[in-house]
Every structure is written in structure tokens, then in C-alpha cells.
GROMACS .gro file of C-alpha atoms in nm:
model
  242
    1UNK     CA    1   8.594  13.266  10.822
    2UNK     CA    2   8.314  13.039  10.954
    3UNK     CA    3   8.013  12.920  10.836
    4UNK     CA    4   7.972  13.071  10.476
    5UNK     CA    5   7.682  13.317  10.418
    6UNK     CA    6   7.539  13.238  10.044
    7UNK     CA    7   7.610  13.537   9.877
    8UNK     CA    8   7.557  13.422   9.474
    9UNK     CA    9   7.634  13.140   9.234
   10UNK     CA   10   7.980  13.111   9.265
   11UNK     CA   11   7.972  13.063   9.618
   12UNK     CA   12   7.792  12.727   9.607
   13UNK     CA   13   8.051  12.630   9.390
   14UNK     CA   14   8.304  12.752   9.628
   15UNK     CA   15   8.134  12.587  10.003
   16UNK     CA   16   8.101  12.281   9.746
   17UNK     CA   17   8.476  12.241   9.726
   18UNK     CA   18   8.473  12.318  10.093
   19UNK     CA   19   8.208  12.054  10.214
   20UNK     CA   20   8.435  11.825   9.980
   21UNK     CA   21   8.717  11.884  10.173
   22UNK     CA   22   8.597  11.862  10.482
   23UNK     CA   23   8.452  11.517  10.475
   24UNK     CA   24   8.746  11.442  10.305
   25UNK     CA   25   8.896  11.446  10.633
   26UNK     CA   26   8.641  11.285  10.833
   27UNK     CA   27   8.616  10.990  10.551
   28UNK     CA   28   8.644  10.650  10.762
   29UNK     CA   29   8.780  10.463  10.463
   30UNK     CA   30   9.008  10.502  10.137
   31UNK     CA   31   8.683  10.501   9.902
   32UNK     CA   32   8.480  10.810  10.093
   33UNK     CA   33   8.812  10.982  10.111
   34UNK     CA   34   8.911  10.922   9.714
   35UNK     CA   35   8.566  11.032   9.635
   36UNK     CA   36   8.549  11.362   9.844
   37UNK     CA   37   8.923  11.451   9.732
   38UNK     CA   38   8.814  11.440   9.404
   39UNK     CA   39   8.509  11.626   9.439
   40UNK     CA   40   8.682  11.891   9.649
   41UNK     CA   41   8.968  11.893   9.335
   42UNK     CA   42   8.706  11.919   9.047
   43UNK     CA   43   8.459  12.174   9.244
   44UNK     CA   44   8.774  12.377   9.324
   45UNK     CA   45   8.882  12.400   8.943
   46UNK     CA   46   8.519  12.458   8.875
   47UNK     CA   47   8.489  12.769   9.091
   48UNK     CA   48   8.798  12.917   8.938
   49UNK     CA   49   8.712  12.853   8.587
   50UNK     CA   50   8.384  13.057   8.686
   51UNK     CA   51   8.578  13.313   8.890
   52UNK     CA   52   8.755  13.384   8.560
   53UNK     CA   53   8.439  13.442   8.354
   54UNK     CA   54   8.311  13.646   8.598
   55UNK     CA   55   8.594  13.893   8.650
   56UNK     CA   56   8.651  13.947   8.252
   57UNK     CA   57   8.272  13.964   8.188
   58UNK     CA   58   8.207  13.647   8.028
   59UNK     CA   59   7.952  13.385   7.994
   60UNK     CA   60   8.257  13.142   7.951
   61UNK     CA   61   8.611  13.034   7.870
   62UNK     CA   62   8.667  12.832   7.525
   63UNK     CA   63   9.021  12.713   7.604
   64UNK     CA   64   9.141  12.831   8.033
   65UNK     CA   65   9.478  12.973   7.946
   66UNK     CA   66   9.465  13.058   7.592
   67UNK     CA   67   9.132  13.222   7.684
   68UNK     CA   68   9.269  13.443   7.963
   69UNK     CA   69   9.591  13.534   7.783
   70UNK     CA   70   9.351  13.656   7.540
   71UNK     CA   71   9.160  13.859   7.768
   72UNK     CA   72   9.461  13.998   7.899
   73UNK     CA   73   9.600  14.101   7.642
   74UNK     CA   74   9.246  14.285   7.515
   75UNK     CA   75   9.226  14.463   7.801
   76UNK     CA   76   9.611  14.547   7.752
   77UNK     CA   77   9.683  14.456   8.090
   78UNK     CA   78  10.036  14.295   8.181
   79UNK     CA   79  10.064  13.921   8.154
   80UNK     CA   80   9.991  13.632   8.352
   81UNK     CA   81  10.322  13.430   8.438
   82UNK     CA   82  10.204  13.063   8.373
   83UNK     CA   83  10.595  12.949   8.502
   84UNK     CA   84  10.614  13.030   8.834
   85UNK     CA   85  10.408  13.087   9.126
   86UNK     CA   86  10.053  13.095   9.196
   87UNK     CA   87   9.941  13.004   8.775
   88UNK     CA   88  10.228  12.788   8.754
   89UNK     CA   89  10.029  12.527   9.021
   90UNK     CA   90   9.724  12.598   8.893
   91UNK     CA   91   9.823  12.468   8.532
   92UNK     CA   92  10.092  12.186   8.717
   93UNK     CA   93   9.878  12.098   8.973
   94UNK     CA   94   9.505  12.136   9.020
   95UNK     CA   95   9.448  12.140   8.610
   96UNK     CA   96   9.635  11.823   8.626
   97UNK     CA   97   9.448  11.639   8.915
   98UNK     CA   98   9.080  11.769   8.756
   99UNK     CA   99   9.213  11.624   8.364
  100UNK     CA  100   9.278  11.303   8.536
  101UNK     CA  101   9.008  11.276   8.701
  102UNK     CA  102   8.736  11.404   8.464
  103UNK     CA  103   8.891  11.225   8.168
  104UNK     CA  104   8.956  10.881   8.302
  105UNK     CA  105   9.327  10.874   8.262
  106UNK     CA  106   9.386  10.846   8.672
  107UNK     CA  107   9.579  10.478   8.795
  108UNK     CA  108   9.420  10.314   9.078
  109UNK     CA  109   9.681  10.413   9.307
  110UNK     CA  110   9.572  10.800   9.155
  111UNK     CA  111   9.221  10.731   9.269
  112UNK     CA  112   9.297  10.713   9.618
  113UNK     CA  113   9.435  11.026   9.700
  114UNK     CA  114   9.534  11.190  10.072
  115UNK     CA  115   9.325  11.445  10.212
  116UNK     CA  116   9.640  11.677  10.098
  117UNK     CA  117   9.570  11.720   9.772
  118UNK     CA  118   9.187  11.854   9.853
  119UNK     CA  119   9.371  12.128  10.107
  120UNK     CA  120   9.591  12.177   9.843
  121UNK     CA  121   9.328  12.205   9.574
  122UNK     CA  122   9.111  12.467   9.772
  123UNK     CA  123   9.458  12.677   9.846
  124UNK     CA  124   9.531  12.696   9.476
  125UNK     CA  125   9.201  12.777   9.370
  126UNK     CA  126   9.163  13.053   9.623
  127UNK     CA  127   9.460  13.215   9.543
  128UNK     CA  128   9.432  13.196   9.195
  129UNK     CA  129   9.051  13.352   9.226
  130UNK     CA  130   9.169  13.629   9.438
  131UNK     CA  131   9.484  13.693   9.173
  132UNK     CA  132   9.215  13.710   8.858
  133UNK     CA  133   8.997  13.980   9.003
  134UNK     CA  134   9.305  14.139   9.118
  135UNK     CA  135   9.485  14.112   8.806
  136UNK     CA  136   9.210  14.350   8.582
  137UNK     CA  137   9.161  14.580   8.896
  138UNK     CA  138   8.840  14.485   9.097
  139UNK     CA  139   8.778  14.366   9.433
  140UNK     CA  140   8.796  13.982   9.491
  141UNK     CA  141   8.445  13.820   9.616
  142UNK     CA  142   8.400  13.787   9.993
  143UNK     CA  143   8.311  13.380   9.955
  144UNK     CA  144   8.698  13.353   9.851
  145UNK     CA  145   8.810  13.401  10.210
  146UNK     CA  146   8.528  13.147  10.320
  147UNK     CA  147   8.792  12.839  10.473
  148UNK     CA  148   8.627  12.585  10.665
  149UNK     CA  149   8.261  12.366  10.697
  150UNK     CA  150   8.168  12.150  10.927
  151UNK     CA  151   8.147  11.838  10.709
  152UNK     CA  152   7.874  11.598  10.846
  153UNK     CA  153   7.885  11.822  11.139
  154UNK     CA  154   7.656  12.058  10.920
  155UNK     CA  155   7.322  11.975  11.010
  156UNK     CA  156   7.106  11.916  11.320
  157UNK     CA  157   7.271  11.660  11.537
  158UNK     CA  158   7.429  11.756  11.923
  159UNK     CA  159   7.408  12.092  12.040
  160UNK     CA  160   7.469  12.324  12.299
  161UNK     CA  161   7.244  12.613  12.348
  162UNK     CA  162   7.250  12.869  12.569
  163UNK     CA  163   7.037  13.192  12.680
  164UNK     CA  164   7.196  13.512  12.820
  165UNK     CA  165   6.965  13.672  13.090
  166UNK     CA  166   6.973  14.000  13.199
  167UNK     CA  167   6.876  14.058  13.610
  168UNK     CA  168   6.538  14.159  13.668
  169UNK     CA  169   6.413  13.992  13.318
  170UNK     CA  170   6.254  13.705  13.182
  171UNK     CA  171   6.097  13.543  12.848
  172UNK     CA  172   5.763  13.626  13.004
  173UNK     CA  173   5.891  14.007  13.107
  174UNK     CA  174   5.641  14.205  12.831
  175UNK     CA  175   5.871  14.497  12.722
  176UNK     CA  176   6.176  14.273  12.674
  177UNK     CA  177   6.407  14.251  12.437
  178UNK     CA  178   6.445  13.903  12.331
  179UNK     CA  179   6.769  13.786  12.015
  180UNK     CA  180   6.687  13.443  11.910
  181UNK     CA  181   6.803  13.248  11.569
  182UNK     CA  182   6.657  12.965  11.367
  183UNK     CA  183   6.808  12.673  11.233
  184UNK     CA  184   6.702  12.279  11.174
  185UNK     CA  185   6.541  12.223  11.559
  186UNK     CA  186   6.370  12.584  11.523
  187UNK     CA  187   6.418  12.913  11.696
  188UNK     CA  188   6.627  12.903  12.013
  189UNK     CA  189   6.676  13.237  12.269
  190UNK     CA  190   7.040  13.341  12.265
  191UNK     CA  191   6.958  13.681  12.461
  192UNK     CA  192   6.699  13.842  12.713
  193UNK     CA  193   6.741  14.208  12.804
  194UNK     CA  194   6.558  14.512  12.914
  195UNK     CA  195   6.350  14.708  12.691
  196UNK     CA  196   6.623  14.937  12.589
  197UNK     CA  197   6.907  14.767  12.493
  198UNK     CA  198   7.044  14.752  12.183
  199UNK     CA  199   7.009  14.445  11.967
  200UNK     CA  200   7.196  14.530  11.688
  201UNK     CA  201   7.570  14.405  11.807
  202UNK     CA  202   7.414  14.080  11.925
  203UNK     CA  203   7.279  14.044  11.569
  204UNK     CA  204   7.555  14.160  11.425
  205UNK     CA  205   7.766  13.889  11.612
  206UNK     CA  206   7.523  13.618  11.553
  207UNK     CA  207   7.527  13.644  11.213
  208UNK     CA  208   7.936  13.669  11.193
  209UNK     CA  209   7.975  13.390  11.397
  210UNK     CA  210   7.676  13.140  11.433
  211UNK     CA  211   7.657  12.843  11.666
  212UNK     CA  212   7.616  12.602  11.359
  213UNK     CA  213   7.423  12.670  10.993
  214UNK     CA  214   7.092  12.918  11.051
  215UNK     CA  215   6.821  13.074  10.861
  216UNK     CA  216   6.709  13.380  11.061
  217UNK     CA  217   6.799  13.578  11.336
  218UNK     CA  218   6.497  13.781  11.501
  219UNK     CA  219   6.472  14.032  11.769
  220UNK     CA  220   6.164  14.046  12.005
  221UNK     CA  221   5.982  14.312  12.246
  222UNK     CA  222   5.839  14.122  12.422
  223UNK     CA  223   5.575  13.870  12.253
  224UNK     CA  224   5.650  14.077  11.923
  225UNK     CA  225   5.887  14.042  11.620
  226UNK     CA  226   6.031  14.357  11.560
  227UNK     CA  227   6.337  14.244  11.331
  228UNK     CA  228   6.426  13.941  11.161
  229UNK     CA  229   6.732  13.877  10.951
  230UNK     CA  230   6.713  13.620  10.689
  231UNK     CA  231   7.042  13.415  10.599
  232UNK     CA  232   7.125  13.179  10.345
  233UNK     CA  233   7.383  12.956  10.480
  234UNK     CA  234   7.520  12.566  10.387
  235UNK     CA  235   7.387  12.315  10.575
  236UNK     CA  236   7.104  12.562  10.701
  237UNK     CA  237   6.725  12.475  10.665
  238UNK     CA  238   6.428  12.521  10.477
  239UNK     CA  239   6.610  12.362  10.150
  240UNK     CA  240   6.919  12.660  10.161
  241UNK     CA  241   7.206  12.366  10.048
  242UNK     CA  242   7.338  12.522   9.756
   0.00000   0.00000   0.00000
């Protein structure tokens, strides 16, 4: 999926790890890319440990495994196989990185890590996430699906806009139907049409797949709002950066 819609909480946790990793891999040196990896590793951990709460109901975890095996077994549901698989990497792996991180006990060589480990980091964490809600039988949050940003590409900077124009209309036609979006430069025109056309799959497409981070998308008749569609997205304006 694209640019990430803002949907709660855990989500900024979530395009966190993501922003992480992307600049990660657009790091010009070994120090920017150490410190994103390890952001992207920490932030990933972070938004499982709170995936966890959140799909058993709680305001937190004392101790991560003991406290879901506990859980588990409460809710007398079958348990979690910490030796193999997806729990077996999250305990061998991404625990591992975030303990040596968070507690100091990294060696230089450690502290310059390859963008790898952040892809690695956000693949764990996902599935793990999607497993948990899975595991005591509800749906898995949207966010988790939520795979790429932009990096430093997030905010304003080069551009491309365009404007779709029907025949026989204009910006200046009164009964048209105008689609336009906001982001950091302001509101730009992505479609003119006649008065009846329907707006609502241009929307609908604007918000799935946006040009870059936005805040709004509004639909015109002529000189008059007649929809507008707020969004909270990362990177978008007005202060929406999780």
C-alpha cells in the first residue's frame, strides 16, 4: 500500500518504523544509516509490543512472552510456538537487535548495521502483528499492510501536477465539477468535468492512491465547495506527522 492514511495510535508507531526504513536506504553515510536502522528496529518492536496489548485488551505487557503465554492460556486458546517460525524470529531476531540496542550492549561493528536488518525488522514485526490479532480471533489493523514511505521524499519538494479537462469545460465554466486535493504548496485541480459527472470514483482514487502526502480532497460546482474529504497522512501538512 502507498502513502499511509493515519488511522489511530498504533499507526504512527507503525509509518515510524517505516519512515525509519526508508531513509535507511537513502542514508549517504554509515552513521545516518546505523541511526535509521536502529530506529526502524526499535519502532518496529515498539509497534508489536503495542499490537499485543491491543489485541488482548491491555494497557500493557509486564514481561513480552511470559505475558502473552499468559494471556493465551486465559483465554484458553492454543499456544504460541516460540521455536519455529514467525515467534521464533521475533524472540531470535528483532527482540535481540532492540535489547542491544536499547541496553547498550551493541559492538561498534553492531552499530553500523545494513539497511537489511530494518527490512527485516519491519517484515517480522508485521507478521508477527497480523499473527496476534489472528491468534485470539479478530481482524488484523489495516496500517499492518501499510509497506512503503517516501523517506525525505515526503514533503514538498519537485512535483508534477496535472489537470484532467473535460471538452467544452473550463475552471471558469460555472456549473462545473471541479476534484482538487491539498497538500504542503496548497490545493491543486486534478479534474474538470461537466456538471453531472460523478466525483465520487475520482475521490475515491485520490485518496487510495495520492500523488504524494495530502490533507483534503474537495469537490467543486463551480466556484462552490460541495465536498471535502479530510485525511491524515505522514508527511502531510498542517502539523499531521505523527
Amino acid at each position: 500500500m502507498g502513502v499511509p492514511i493515519v488511522e489511530n495510535r498504533f499507526c504512527h508507531l507503525w509509518t515510524d518504523a517505516l519512515h525509519a526504513q526508508a531513509l535507511a536506504h537513502q542514508a549517504k553515510n554509515d552513521w545516518d544509516r546505523g541511526t535509521y536502522v536502529r530506529w526502524a528496529v526499535v519502532t518496529a518492536w515498539t509497534a508489536l509490543e503495542a499490537s499485543c496489548c491491543d489485541a488482548f485488551g491491555l494497557p500493557k505487557l509486564d514481561r513480552f512472552k511470559e505475558g502473552i503465554d499468559w494471556e493465551i492460556s486465559n483465554m484458553s486458546l492454543p499456544r504460541i510456538n516460540w521455536s519455529c517460525g514467525t515467534w521464533q524470529l521475533v524472540l531470535g531476531k528483532l527482540n535481540k537487535w532492540r535489547k542491544e540496542y536499547i541496553h547498550l550492549n551493541s559492538t561498534d561493528e553492531e552499530l553500523f548495521p545494513e539497511t537489511q536488518r530494518a527490512d527485516e525488522a519491519i517484515t517480522i514485526a508485521r507478521a508477527a502483528i497480523k499473527d496476534i490479532y489472528a491468534h485470539v480471533g479478530k481482524p488484523p489493523p489495516q496500517w499492518a499492510d501499510y509497506d512503503t514511505d517516501r523517506g525525505w521524499d515526503s514533503g514538498p519538494g519537485s512535483r508534477v501536477d496535472y489537470a484532467l479537462v473535460h471538452a467544452a469545460v473550463n475552471e471558469d465554466t460555472p456549473d462545473a465539477t471541479r476534484i482538487a486535493y491539498v497538500d504542503y504548496a496548497g490545493e491543486h485541480t486534478r479534474e474538470i468535468g461537466p456538471a453531472g459527472m460523478d466525483p465520487i470514483p475520482i475521490v475515491q482514487k485520490l485518496i487510495r492512491n495520492p500523488p504524494r502526502p495530502i490533507e483534503a480532497v474537495r469537490v467543486y460546482r463551480g466556484k462552490t465547495l460541495v465536498r471535502e474529504v479530510k485525511l491524515r497522512m505522514r508527511g502531510g501538512p498542517s502539523g499531521m506527522d505523527p
